[in-house]
Amino acid sequence: MTRWLQHPPPRGVLLALLAAGLAACFAIEQFGLVDDYVRFVLITFGINIILCVSLNLVNGWMGEFSVGHAGFMALGAYLSACVSVKWLSWGDPLWMFPLAVIGGGLMAGAVGFLLGLLSFKTRGDYLAIITLAFLMIVKSGIENIPYVGGPRGFLGIDNHTTLLWTAVWTVLTLWTIRNLVYSRFGRGIVAVREDEIAANAMGVDTRKAKLTAFVVSSFFGGVAGALFAHQLQFINPSVFDIVKSTEILVMVYLGGVGSLAGSILGATAFTFLSQALQPLGTWRMVILPLILVLLMIFRPRGIMGMREFSWFVPQREFPKKEDKK
Amino acid sequence: MKPLLEVRGVTMRFGGLVALSDLSFDVTPGHAHGIIGPNGAGKTTAFNVITGIYAPTQGDVLFRGESVTGCRPSTIAHRGIARTFQNIRLFRDLTVFDNVRIACDAHARYSWPGAMIQLPSARQAEKETIGRCTDLLEKFGLGNEIHERAGDLPYGSQRRLEIARAMALQPSLLLLDEPAAGMNSAETLNLVEFLGWLRDHFSVTMLLIEHHMQLVMTFCDRITVLDFGKTIAEGTADEVRKNPEVIEAYLGQEDGHE
Amino acid sequence: MDYFAQQAINAIQLGSIYALIALGYSMVYGVLVMINFAHGDVFMVSSFFCFLLLLVLPVPFIAALLIVMLATAILGVCIERLAYRPLRNAPRVSAIITALGCGLVIQNTTLSISPYSQRMPELFTPVTWNFAGLTISSLQILIVGISVGLMLALDFFIRKTRYGMAMRAIAQDRVTVPLMGVPVNQVIAVTFALGAALGGAAGVLYASAYPVISATMGVLVGWKAFVAAVIGGIGNVRGAVLGAYLLGAVEVFTVTVLPSTYRDLVVYTLLLVILIFKPYGLLGRPAVQKV
Ligand SMILES: Nc1ncnc2c1ncn2[C@@H]1O[C@H](COP(=O)(O)OP(=O)(O)OP(=O)(O)O)[C@@H](O)[C@H]1O
Ligand SMILES: [Mg+2]
């Protein structure tokens, strides 16, 4: 795809680490190994990775500029809350919660599809404005639906977002997006970023590529929203505003556009930075956008922009010497 | 022989401007067909209509006897028409390899779920694509630059890469928009050789726009001359050279064009 | 009917303020092809400038207006100088993100300094007249009068002065004009100064009409003006004015038929619908891309 660090990934090491990580998450939940604050931060971290890598698909790999990701989060959050509080509250969380999360993702994905349709005609600035309008419509739309609590918010959501579920969804997101970007579908998305007309002339169905990017991105945005709702146990429309979108943008452009490793890095840095800045109160939201501005001036593609850590790259992408004749 | 490409009465208007008016010509399989004409004659516009970037205001384009008018460019590419652009349009930030690979992907037919869960068939298809791209780049003499950023290549290599990328589609018709642009006469001479090799090695039919008269006259089997969107002459190099209208409209300037 | 006419007056008042702000968005877009998301917050800050000024020194209305316009113009030029100029040749996305970031910096700085809304001291004691069943205050006339006056002045500036012509030239052709000896940096600075000054005037007028000011005004009011600019065709100065009055009317009449919570929903849906059917706004023209 782009450039990665030189060496092929060691076989199996990543899988072993992954298994160990999931086991650790399970153990932490089961035996209460960490205190509530640490657990909360870890879950936030996972959700941030999902948000960051999914927005990166549209803003990094496809090179558009969406400010609407918080809107997809909101859709996922509210729909999953409806499922778990109002529609299937009798269900066992073991199957009901995944269903709620998937439902939230599908809802966001469906709306993402519509936004993708709009991206056929409009690009660049105007598409950015459309995503902004979408965000405001979702927010003020929810404010006008008394069924989900209107401006006061949606109360009484159970805490279903365990560390293990978060980890599972995080891995699933990374896995899906990695397989997507290293497939012909993902290369089509990148080609659209590079040159839409040339891509089209080279057989890339640019419309399908755009829809794919928007749907996958918004699906996982919705998933993250669903996890977020069941972590906070209380959501209201003003949580999902432009500030939330900006937070995700900071992660993407800090870590690096068009990079899985960058997304993880961005989410990590952001999560811990924003925890560290917590005592500053609203000044935190002065410093974060300031970082974004400085990044744009000094390193517009982020730390890992367009580069990849070799462990996230499929083995086959490293041509062996003997293969070359 | 049945023509590979038939352009039938194509008119293209941009607002008040008529870029092509009632353009018709056929391209015979195996031929190299040249399109010449002064600046602004509508040559590139003809390419854009054939490859589906513009839908013609009127008229029809048939490829292998089937209409491709109004099809999307990607569909037309899949049917077997590939092209290059007058001002090179590579995927500049991607590697040389990925440039070719994106075109090669047109032939990798694995499904969405296959890619998501990494089915063996998808992996196999990917491996084959990688192999084909490597071979193709070797053939085009770009084997040592596969990990370079396309935008960093020297100009000549960029032109070559663009042709390699088009050939990765395995087209039966290749459209080249001014392949000799920006080359000196030695390079142009090489280009003629290269185009000959391309035609024989891939047995591909060619339609090419070129300002370089010598190249067109020696290389093309048949030539269409455009001026102000109209066909003013068509025929073999000799026929075109002798046509008084052509001499007036175009060849009069030949001195200015080296 | 009287009610309708009364609402129309309100719509014109709101539209005038939107128009002043929208012009700033549109001028910058015309010259730099950049969405200056921070402009709404510049407007917001200008009403705080006004508030501070009156706190320190109770000057008369016109003096306050001029001082605030000057201060805001300086702020606008500073933002351009510090944040946007380094990105002049960077990808377009970088510029939008920077603008968004600058806006948030301004907004949250204001919010951190003044967490609650502030009550504006009265700048001007309005007289109201009853006229054929309508109530018109001298403040409303002043707001509309000053706005229209400033718009006419701007129109004159753009059409008749050297800088104005340079602005239009750059908007027409961004490639060759800068090569022809036009002092691009100066023209851009002037554009930002003018846009911000108009935003500053809007800040003062808004604060006198709706005298409770808060840090969220940039998003609540400033972005509406942005919507107006887009509806009119961003980059097109007349489009911005048209869009602003249209939006003012839509907003005022929405609130007369629907609960006021629907206001944003209607405005942004209108924006979306217009962008779907007229992707470049009512008066905007698409950029031709040749292959
Ligand atoms: N998208 C477009 N919109 C408006 N006019 C266009 C468009 N594309 C081409 N034209 C106009 O159509 C005419 C033909 O252009 P075209 O690019 O086909 O010429 P050409 O024969 O390729 O010339 P050259 O030798 O300079 O490449 C020109 O006048 C051009 O300005
Ligand atoms: Mg041409």
mmCIF file with all atom_site columns, C-alpha atoms in Angstrom, chain A residues 95-265:
data_model
loop_
_atom_site.group_PDB
_atom_site.id
_atom_site.type_symbol
_atom_site.label_atom_id
_atom_site.label_alt_id
_atom_site.label_comp_id
_atom_site.label_asym_id
_atom_site.label_entity_id
_atom_site.label_seq_id
_atom_site.pdbx_PDB_ins_code
_atom_site.Cartn_x
_atom_site.Cartn_y
_atom_site.Cartn_z
_atom_site.occupancy
_atom_site.B_iso_or_equiv
_atom_site.pdbx_formal_charge
_atom_site.auth_seq_id
_atom_site.auth_comp_id
_atom_site.auth_asym_id
_atom_site.auth_atom_id
_atom_site.pdbx_PDB_model_num
ATOM 1   C CA . TRP A 1 95  ? -26.533 -12.034 23.474  1.00 0.00 ? 95  TRP A CA 1
ATOM 2   C CA . MET A 1 96  ? -28.580 -8.894  23.847  1.00 0.00 ? 96  MET A CA 1
ATOM 3   C CA . PHE A 1 97  ? -25.625 -6.518  24.172  1.00 0.00 ? 97  PHE A CA 1
ATOM 4   C CA . PRO A 1 98  ? -23.770 -7.678  21.044  1.00 0.00 ? 98  PRO A CA 1
ATOM 5   C CA . LEU A 1 99  ? -27.070 -7.411  19.224  1.00 0.00 ? 99  LEU A CA 1
ATOM 6   C CA . ALA A 1 100 ? -27.513 -3.856  20.476  1.00 0.00 ? 100 ALA A CA 1
ATOM 7   C CA . VAL A 1 101 ? -24.005 -2.930  19.400  1.00 0.00 ? 101 VAL A CA 1
ATOM 8   C CA . ILE A 1 102 ? -24.439 -4.454  15.960  1.00 0.00 ? 102 ILE A CA 1
ATOM 9   C CA . GLY A 1 103 ? -27.809 -2.748  15.672  1.00 0.00 ? 103 GLY A CA 1
ATOM 10  C CA . GLY A 1 104 ? -26.176 0.574   16.497  1.00 0.00 ? 104 GLY A CA 1
ATOM 11  C CA . GLY A 1 105 ? -23.500 -0.099  13.905  1.00 0.00 ? 105 GLY A CA 1
ATOM 12  C CA . LEU A 1 106 ? -26.032 -1.027  11.235  1.00 0.00 ? 106 LEU A CA 1
ATOM 13  C CA . MET A 1 107 ? -28.073 2.079   11.904  1.00 0.00 ? 107 MET A CA 1
ATOM 14  C CA . ALA A 1 108 ? -24.988 4.259   11.540  1.00 0.00 ? 108 ALA A CA 1
ATOM 15  C CA . GLY A 1 109 ? -23.872 2.257   8.510   1.00 0.00 ? 109 GLY A CA 1
ATOM 16  C CA . ALA A 1 110 ? -27.219 2.762   6.788   1.00 0.00 ? 110 ALA A CA 1
ATOM 17  C CA . VAL A 1 111 ? -27.011 6.512   7.264   1.00 0.00 ? 111 VAL A CA 1
ATOM 18  C CA . GLY A 1 112 ? -23.374 6.367   6.190   1.00 0.00 ? 112 GLY A CA 1
ATOM 19  C CA . PHE A 1 113 ? -24.588 4.764   2.979   1.00 0.00 ? 113 PHE A CA 1
ATOM 20  C CA . LEU A 1 114 ? -26.816 7.766   2.282   1.00 0.00 ? 114 LEU A CA 1
ATOM 21  C CA . LEU A 1 115 ? -23.954 10.142  2.982   1.00 0.00 ? 115 LEU A CA 1
ATOM 22  C CA . GLY A 1 116 ? -21.825 8.034   0.656   1.00 0.00 ? 116 GLY A CA 1
ATOM 23  C CA . LEU A 1 117 ? -24.390 8.560   -2.099  1.00 0.00 ? 117 LEU A CA 1
ATOM 24  C CA . LEU A 1 118 ? -23.992 12.305  -1.640  1.00 0.00 ? 118 LEU A CA 1
ATOM 25  C CA . SER A 1 119 ? -20.231 11.953  -2.020  1.00 0.00 ? 119 SER A CA 1
ATOM 26  C CA . PHE A 1 120 ? -20.678 10.919  -5.673  1.00 0.00 ? 120 PHE A CA 1
ATOM 27  C CA . LYS A 1 121 ? -21.373 14.451  -6.737  1.00 0.00 ? 121 LYS A CA 1
ATOM 28  C CA . THR A 1 122 ? -19.614 16.500  -4.097  1.00 0.00 ? 122 THR A CA 1
ATOM 29  C CA . ARG A 1 123 ? -16.063 16.323  -2.897  1.00 0.00 ? 123 ARG A CA 1
ATOM 30  C CA . GLY A 1 124 ? -13.667 18.304  -0.774  1.00 0.00 ? 124 GLY A CA 1
ATOM 31  C CA . ASP A 1 125 ? -14.967 21.381  0.996   1.00 0.00 ? 125 ASP A CA 1
ATOM 32  C CA . TYR A 1 126 ? -18.560 20.822  0.051   1.00 0.00 ? 126 TYR A CA 1
ATOM 33  C CA . LEU A 1 127 ? -18.521 17.252  1.287   1.00 0.00 ? 127 LEU A CA 1
ATOM 34  C CA . ALA A 1 128 ? -17.034 18.509  4.542   1.00 0.00 ? 128 ALA A CA 1
ATOM 35  C CA . ILE A 1 129 ? -19.964 20.923  4.809   1.00 0.00 ? 129 ILE A CA 1
ATOM 36  C CA . ILE A 1 130 ? -22.397 18.091  4.134   1.00 0.00 ? 130 ILE A CA 1
ATOM 37  C CA . THR A 1 131 ? -20.910 16.050  6.966   1.00 0.00 ? 131 THR A CA 1
ATOM 38  C CA . LEU A 1 132 ? -21.177 19.108  9.191   1.00 0.00 ? 132 LEU A CA 1
ATOM 39  C CA . ALA A 1 133 ? -24.833 19.527  8.272   1.00 0.00 ? 133 ALA A CA 1
ATOM 40  C CA . PHE A 1 134 ? -25.348 15.830  8.946   1.00 0.00 ? 134 PHE A CA 1
ATOM 41  C CA . LEU A 1 135 ? -23.809 16.187  12.399  1.00 0.00 ? 135 LEU A CA 1
ATOM 42  C CA . MET A 1 136 ? -26.020 19.150  13.287  1.00 0.00 ? 136 MET A CA 1
ATOM 43  C CA . ILE A 1 137 ? -29.109 17.398  11.927  1.00 0.00 ? 137 ILE A CA 1
ATOM 44  C CA . VAL A 1 138 ? -28.477 14.281  13.992  1.00 0.00 ? 138 VAL A CA 1
ATOM 45  C CA . LYS A 1 139 ? -27.866 16.315  17.124  1.00 0.00 ? 139 LYS A CA 1
ATOM 46  C CA . SER A 1 140 ? -30.865 18.596  16.785  1.00 0.00 ? 140 SER A CA 1
ATOM 47  C CA . GLY A 1 141 ? -32.971 15.732  15.460  1.00 0.00 ? 141 GLY A CA 1
ATOM 48  C CA . ILE A 1 142 ? -32.378 13.704  18.613  1.00 0.00 ? 142 ILE A CA 1
ATOM 49  C CA . GLU A 1 143 ? -33.141 16.756  20.707  1.00 0.00 ? 143 GLU A CA 1
ATOM 50  C CA . ASN A 1 144 ? -36.603 16.688  19.211  1.00 0.00 ? 144 ASN A CA 1
ATOM 51  C CA . ILE A 1 145 ? -37.401 13.039  19.862  1.00 0.00 ? 145 ILE A CA 1
ATOM 52  C CA . PRO A 1 146 ? -39.025 12.811  23.296  1.00 0.00 ? 146 PRO A CA 1
ATOM 53  C CA . TYR A 1 147 ? -38.960 9.001   23.079  1.00 0.00 ? 147 TYR A CA 1
ATOM 54  C CA . VAL A 1 148 ? -35.190 9.036   23.679  1.00 0.00 ? 148 VAL A CA 1
ATOM 55  C CA . GLY A 1 149 ? -35.294 11.844  26.209  1.00 0.00 ? 149 GLY A CA 1
ATOM 56  C CA . GLY A 1 150 ? -34.879 14.860  23.949  1.00 0.00 ? 150 GLY A CA 1
ATOM 57  C CA . PRO A 1 151 ? -32.361 17.441  25.105  1.00 0.00 ? 151 PRO A CA 1
ATOM 58  C CA . ARG A 1 152 ? -32.323 16.037  28.632  1.00 0.00 ? 152 ARG A CA 1
ATOM 59  C CA . GLY A 1 153 ? -30.722 12.828  27.451  1.00 0.00 ? 153 GLY A CA 1
ATOM 60  C CA . PHE A 1 154 ? -31.216 9.120   27.705  1.00 0.00 ? 154 PHE A CA 1
ATOM 61  C CA . LEU A 1 155 ? -30.999 7.814   31.258  1.00 0.00 ? 155 LEU A CA 1
ATOM 62  C CA . GLY A 1 156 ? -30.758 4.435   32.861  1.00 0.00 ? 156 GLY A CA 1
ATOM 63  C CA . ILE A 1 157 ? -28.526 2.590   30.429  1.00 0.00 ? 157 ILE A CA 1
ATOM 64  C CA . ASP A 1 158 ? -26.898 -0.431  32.041  1.00 0.00 ? 158 ASP A CA 1
ATOM 65  C CA . ASN A 1 159 ? -23.162 -0.768  32.184  1.00 0.00 ? 159 ASN A CA 1
ATOM 66  C CA . HIS A 1 160 ? -22.648 -3.541  29.664  1.00 0.00 ? 160 HIS A CA 1
ATOM 67  C CA . THR A 1 161 ? -19.407 -2.339  28.106  1.00 0.00 ? 161 THR A CA 1
ATOM 68  C CA . THR A 1 162 ? -16.887 -4.604  29.725  1.00 0.00 ? 162 THR A CA 1
ATOM 69  C CA . LEU A 1 163 ? -13.204 -4.484  29.029  1.00 0.00 ? 163 LEU A CA 1
ATOM 70  C CA . LEU A 1 164 ? -13.449 -7.787  27.197  1.00 0.00 ? 164 LEU A CA 1
ATOM 71  C CA . TRP A 1 165 ? -16.212 -6.612  24.874  1.00 0.00 ? 165 TRP A CA 1
ATOM 72  C CA . THR A 1 166 ? -14.286 -3.460  24.159  1.00 0.00 ? 166 THR A CA 1
ATOM 73  C CA . ALA A 1 167 ? -11.175 -5.441  23.364  1.00 0.00 ? 167 ALA A CA 1
ATOM 74  C CA . VAL A 1 168 ? -13.100 -7.822  21.115  1.00 0.00 ? 168 VAL A CA 1
ATOM 75  C CA . TRP A 1 169 ? -14.670 -4.979  19.156  1.00 0.00 ? 169 TRP A CA 1
ATOM 76  C CA . THR A 1 170 ? -11.376 -3.130  18.926  1.00 0.00 ? 170 THR A CA 1
ATOM 77  C CA . VAL A 1 171 ? -9.634  -6.168  17.491  1.00 0.00 ? 171 VAL A CA 1
ATOM 78  C CA . LEU A 1 172 ? -12.539 -6.821  15.152  1.00 0.00 ? 172 LEU A CA 1
ATOM 79  C CA . THR A 1 173 ? -12.409 -3.252  13.866  1.00 0.00 ? 173 THR A CA 1
ATOM 80  C CA . LEU A 1 174 ? -8.664  -3.285  13.321  1.00 0.00 ? 174 LEU A CA 1
ATOM 81  C CA . TRP A 1 175 ? -8.857  -6.685  11.676  1.00 0.00 ? 175 TRP A CA 1
ATOM 82  C CA . THR A 1 176 ? -11.643 -5.690  9.313   1.00 0.00 ? 176 THR A CA 1
ATOM 83  C CA . ILE A 1 177 ? -10.082 -2.425  8.297   1.00 0.00 ? 177 ILE A CA 1
ATOM 84  C CA . ARG A 1 178 ? -6.671  -3.983  7.857   1.00 0.00 ? 178 ARG A CA 1
ATOM 85  C CA . ASN A 1 179 ? -8.100  -6.679  5.607   1.00 0.00 ? 179 ASN A CA 1
ATOM 86  C CA . LEU A 1 180 ? -10.069 -4.063  3.752   1.00 0.00 ? 180 LEU A CA 1
ATOM 87  C CA . VAL A 1 181 ? -7.186  -1.721  3.035   1.00 0.00 ? 181 VAL A CA 1
ATOM 88  C CA . TYR A 1 182 ? -4.952  -4.578  1.904   1.00 0.00 ? 182 TYR A CA 1
ATOM 89  C CA . SER A 1 183 ? -7.554  -5.871  -0.541  1.00 0.00 ? 183 SER A CA 1
ATOM 90  C CA . ARG A 1 184 ? -8.593  -4.691  -3.971  1.00 0.00 ? 184 ARG A CA 1
ATOM 91  C CA . PHE A 1 185 ? -11.487 -2.835  -2.353  1.00 0.00 ? 185 PHE A CA 1
ATOM 92  C CA . GLY A 1 186 ? -9.191  -0.859  -0.104  1.00 0.00 ? 186 GLY A CA 1
ATOM 93  C CA . ARG A 1 187 ? -6.772  -0.073  -2.896  1.00 0.00 ? 187 ARG A CA 1
ATOM 94  C CA . GLY A 1 188 ? -9.737  1.289   -4.819  1.00 0.00 ? 188 GLY A CA 1
ATOM 95  C CA . ILE A 1 189 ? -10.429 3.642   -1.917  1.00 0.00 ? 189 ILE A CA 1
ATOM 96  C CA . VAL A 1 190 ? -6.826  4.828   -1.901  1.00 0.00 ? 190 VAL A CA 1
ATOM 97  C CA . ALA A 1 191 ? -6.935  5.285   -5.670  1.00 0.00 ? 191 ALA A CA 1
ATOM 98  C CA . VAL A 1 192 ? -9.932  7.574   -5.252  1.00 0.00 ? 192 VAL A CA 1
ATOM 99  C CA . ARG A 1 193 ? -7.871  9.718   -2.923  1.00 0.00 ? 193 ARG A CA 1
ATOM 100 C CA . GLU A 1 194 ? -4.947  9.872   -5.294  1.00 0.00 ? 194 GLU A CA 1
ATOM 101 C CA . ASP A 1 195 ? -6.832  10.629  -8.487  1.00 0.00 ? 195 ASP A CA 1
ATOM 102 C CA . GLU A 1 196 ? -10.487 9.872   -8.902  1.00 0.00 ? 196 GLU A CA 1
ATOM 103 C CA . ILE A 1 197 ? -10.550 10.182  -12.685 1.00 0.00 ? 197 ILE A CA 1
ATOM 104 C CA . ALA A 1 198 ? -7.515  8.006   -13.223 1.00 0.00 ? 198 ALA A CA 1
ATOM 105 C CA . ALA A 1 199 ? -8.859  5.466   -10.746 1.00 0.00 ? 199 ALA A CA 1
ATOM 106 C CA . ASN A 1 200 ? -12.100 5.246   -12.650 1.00 0.00 ? 200 ASN A CA 1
ATOM 107 C CA . ALA A 1 201 ? -10.289 4.855   -15.953 1.00 0.00 ? 201 ALA A CA 1
ATOM 108 C CA . MET A 1 202 ? -8.207  2.047   -14.427 1.00 0.00 ? 202 MET A CA 1
ATOM 109 C CA . GLY A 1 203 ? -11.283 0.009   -13.655 1.00 0.00 ? 203 GLY A CA 1
ATOM 110 C CA . VAL A 1 204 ? -11.905 1.086   -10.072 1.00 0.00 ? 204 VAL A CA 1
ATOM 111 C CA . ASP A 1 205 ? -15.612 1.501   -9.478  1.00 0.00 ? 205 ASP A CA 1
ATOM 112 C CA . THR A 1 206 ? -15.199 4.758   -7.633  1.00 0.00 ? 206 THR A CA 1
ATOM 113 C CA . ARG A 1 207 ? -18.798 4.854   -6.463  1.00 0.00 ? 207 ARG A CA 1
ATOM 114 C CA . LYS A 1 208 ? -18.546 1.461   -4.856  1.00 0.00 ? 208 LYS A CA 1
ATOM 115 C CA . ALA A 1 209 ? -15.244 2.466   -3.296  1.00 0.00 ? 209 ALA A CA 1
ATOM 116 C CA . LYS A 1 210 ? -16.772 5.582   -1.773  1.00 0.00 ? 210 LYS A CA 1
ATOM 117 C CA . LEU A 1 211 ? -19.797 3.713   -0.482  1.00 0.00 ? 211 LEU A CA 1
ATOM 118 C CA . THR A 1 212 ? -17.576 1.023   1.009   1.00 0.00 ? 212 THR A CA 1
ATOM 119 C CA . ALA A 1 213 ? -15.456 3.577   2.812   1.00 0.00 ? 213 ALA A CA 1
ATOM 120 C CA . PHE A 1 214 ? -18.435 5.478   4.157   1.00 0.00 ? 214 PHE A CA 1
ATOM 121 C CA . VAL A 1 215 ? -20.415 2.437   5.216   1.00 0.00 ? 215 VAL A CA 1
ATOM 122 C CA . VAL A 1 216 ? -17.549 0.649   6.951   1.00 0.00 ? 216 VAL A CA 1
ATOM 123 C CA . SER A 1 217 ? -16.377 3.835   8.612   1.00 0.00 ? 217 SER A CA 1
ATOM 124 C CA . SER A 1 218 ? -19.798 4.790   9.877   1.00 0.00 ? 218 SER A CA 1
ATOM 125 C CA . PHE A 1 219 ? -20.620 1.239   10.944  1.00 0.00 ? 219 PHE A CA 1
ATOM 126 C CA . PHE A 1 220 ? -17.663 1.201   13.300  1.00 0.00 ? 220 PHE A CA 1
ATOM 127 C CA . GLY A 1 221 ? -18.409 4.764   14.354  1.00 0.00 ? 221 GLY A CA 1
ATOM 128 C CA . GLY A 1 222 ? -21.822 3.465   15.402  1.00 0.00 ? 222 GLY A CA 1
ATOM 129 C CA . VAL A 1 223 ? -20.263 0.512   17.192  1.00 0.00 ? 223 VAL A CA 1
ATOM 130 C CA . ALA A 1 224 ? -18.016 2.866   19.121  1.00 0.00 ? 224 ALA A CA 1
ATOM 131 C CA . GLY A 1 225 ? -21.051 4.982   19.996  1.00 0.00 ? 225 GLY A CA 1
ATOM 132 C CA . ALA A 1 226 ? -22.890 1.925   21.293  1.00 0.00 ? 226 ALA A CA 1
ATOM 133 C CA . LEU A 1 227 ? -19.957 0.925   23.493  1.00 0.00 ? 227 LEU A CA 1
ATOM 134 C CA . PHE A 1 228 ? -19.645 4.521   24.643  1.00 0.00 ? 228 PHE A CA 1
ATOM 135 C CA . ALA A 1 229 ? -23.308 4.700   25.659  1.00 0.00 ? 229 ALA A CA 1
ATOM 136 C CA . HIS A 1 230 ? -23.071 1.504   27.693  1.00 0.00 ? 230 HIS A CA 1
ATOM 137 C CA . GLN A 1 231 ? -19.911 2.745   29.323  1.00 0.00 ? 231 GLN A CA 1
ATOM 138 C CA . LEU A 1 232 ? -21.197 6.154   30.408  1.00 0.00 ? 232 LEU A CA 1
ATOM 139 C CA . GLN A 1 233 ? -24.726 4.862   31.127  1.00 0.00 ? 233 GLN A CA 1
ATOM 140 C CA . PHE A 1 234 ? -26.069 8.286   30.287  1.00 0.00 ? 234 PHE A CA 1
ATOM 141 C CA . ILE A 1 235 ? -26.008 10.059  26.970  1.00 0.00 ? 235 ILE A CA 1
ATOM 142 C CA . ASN A 1 236 ? -27.395 13.331  25.754  1.00 0.00 ? 236 ASN A CA 1
ATOM 143 C CA . PRO A 1 237 ? -27.298 14.979  22.341  1.00 0.00 ? 237 PRO A CA 1
ATOM 144 C CA . SER A 1 238 ? -24.796 17.643  23.298  1.00 0.00 ? 238 SER A CA 1
ATOM 145 C CA . VAL A 1 239 ? -22.161 14.977  23.972  1.00 0.00 ? 239 VAL A CA 1
ATOM 146 C CA . PHE A 1 240 ? -22.059 14.267  20.249  1.00 0.00 ? 240 PHE A CA 1
ATOM 147 C CA . ASP A 1 241 ? -21.208 17.695  18.963  1.00 0.00 ? 241 ASP A CA 1
ATOM 148 C CA . ILE A 1 242 ? -18.444 19.188  16.920  1.00 0.00 ? 242 ILE A CA 1
ATOM 149 C CA . VAL A 1 243 ? -16.110 18.999  19.899  1.00 0.00 ? 243 VAL A CA 1
ATOM 150 C CA . LYS A 1 244 ? -16.431 15.223  19.951  1.00 0.00 ? 244 LYS A CA 1
ATOM 151 C CA . SER A 1 245 ? -15.738 15.113  16.222  1.00 0.00 ? 245 SER A CA 1
ATOM 152 C CA . THR A 1 246 ? -12.725 17.314  16.722  1.00 0.00 ? 246 THR A CA 1
ATOM 153 C CA . GLU A 1 247 ? -11.361 14.985  19.363  1.00 0.00 ? 247 GLU A CA 1
ATOM 154 C CA . ILE A 1 248 ? -11.484 12.152  16.842  1.00 0.00 ? 248 ILE A CA 1
ATOM 155 C CA . LEU A 1 249 ? -9.862  14.364  14.229  1.00 0.00 ? 249 LEU A CA 1
ATOM 156 C CA . VAL A 1 250 ? -7.045  15.158  16.653  1.00 0.00 ? 250 VAL A CA 1
ATOM 157 C CA . MET A 1 251 ? -6.438  11.430  17.102  1.00 0.00 ? 251 MET A CA 1
ATOM 158 C CA . VAL A 1 252 ? -6.399  10.770  13.368  1.00 0.00 ? 252 VAL A CA 1
ATOM 159 C CA . TYR A 1 253 ? -4.126  13.623  12.417  1.00 0.00 ? 253 TYR A CA 1
ATOM 160 C CA . LEU A 1 254 ? -1.889  13.165  15.441  1.00 0.00 ? 254 LEU A CA 1
ATOM 161 C CA . GLY A 1 255 ? -1.270  9.470   14.846  1.00 0.00 ? 255 GLY A CA 1
ATOM 162 C CA . GLY A 1 256 ? -1.141  9.662   11.093  1.00 0.00 ? 256 GLY A CA 1
ATOM 163 C CA . VAL A 1 257 ? -3.453  9.454   8.121   1.00 0.00 ? 257 VAL A CA 1
ATOM 164 C CA . GLY A 1 258 ? -3.774  6.211   6.215   1.00 0.00 ? 258 GLY A CA 1
ATOM 165 C CA . SER A 1 259 ? -2.095  4.086   8.853   1.00 0.00 ? 259 SER A CA 1
ATOM 166 C CA . LEU A 1 260 ? -3.363  1.477   11.306  1.00 0.00 ? 260 LEU A CA 1
ATOM 167 C CA . ALA A 1 261 ? -0.346  1.863   13.535  1.00 0.00 ? 261 ALA A CA 1
ATOM 168 C CA . GLY A 1 262 ? -0.843  5.614   13.361  1.00 0.00 ? 262 GLY A CA 1
ATOM 169 C CA . SER A 1 263 ? -4.472  5.273   14.415  1.00 0.00 ? 263 SER A CA 1
ATOM 170 C CA . ILE A 1 264 ? -3.509  3.239   17.438  1.00 0.00 ? 264 ILE A CA 1
ATOM 171 C CA . LEU A 1 265 ? -0.729  5.640   18.262  1.00 0.00 ? 265 LEU A CA 1
#
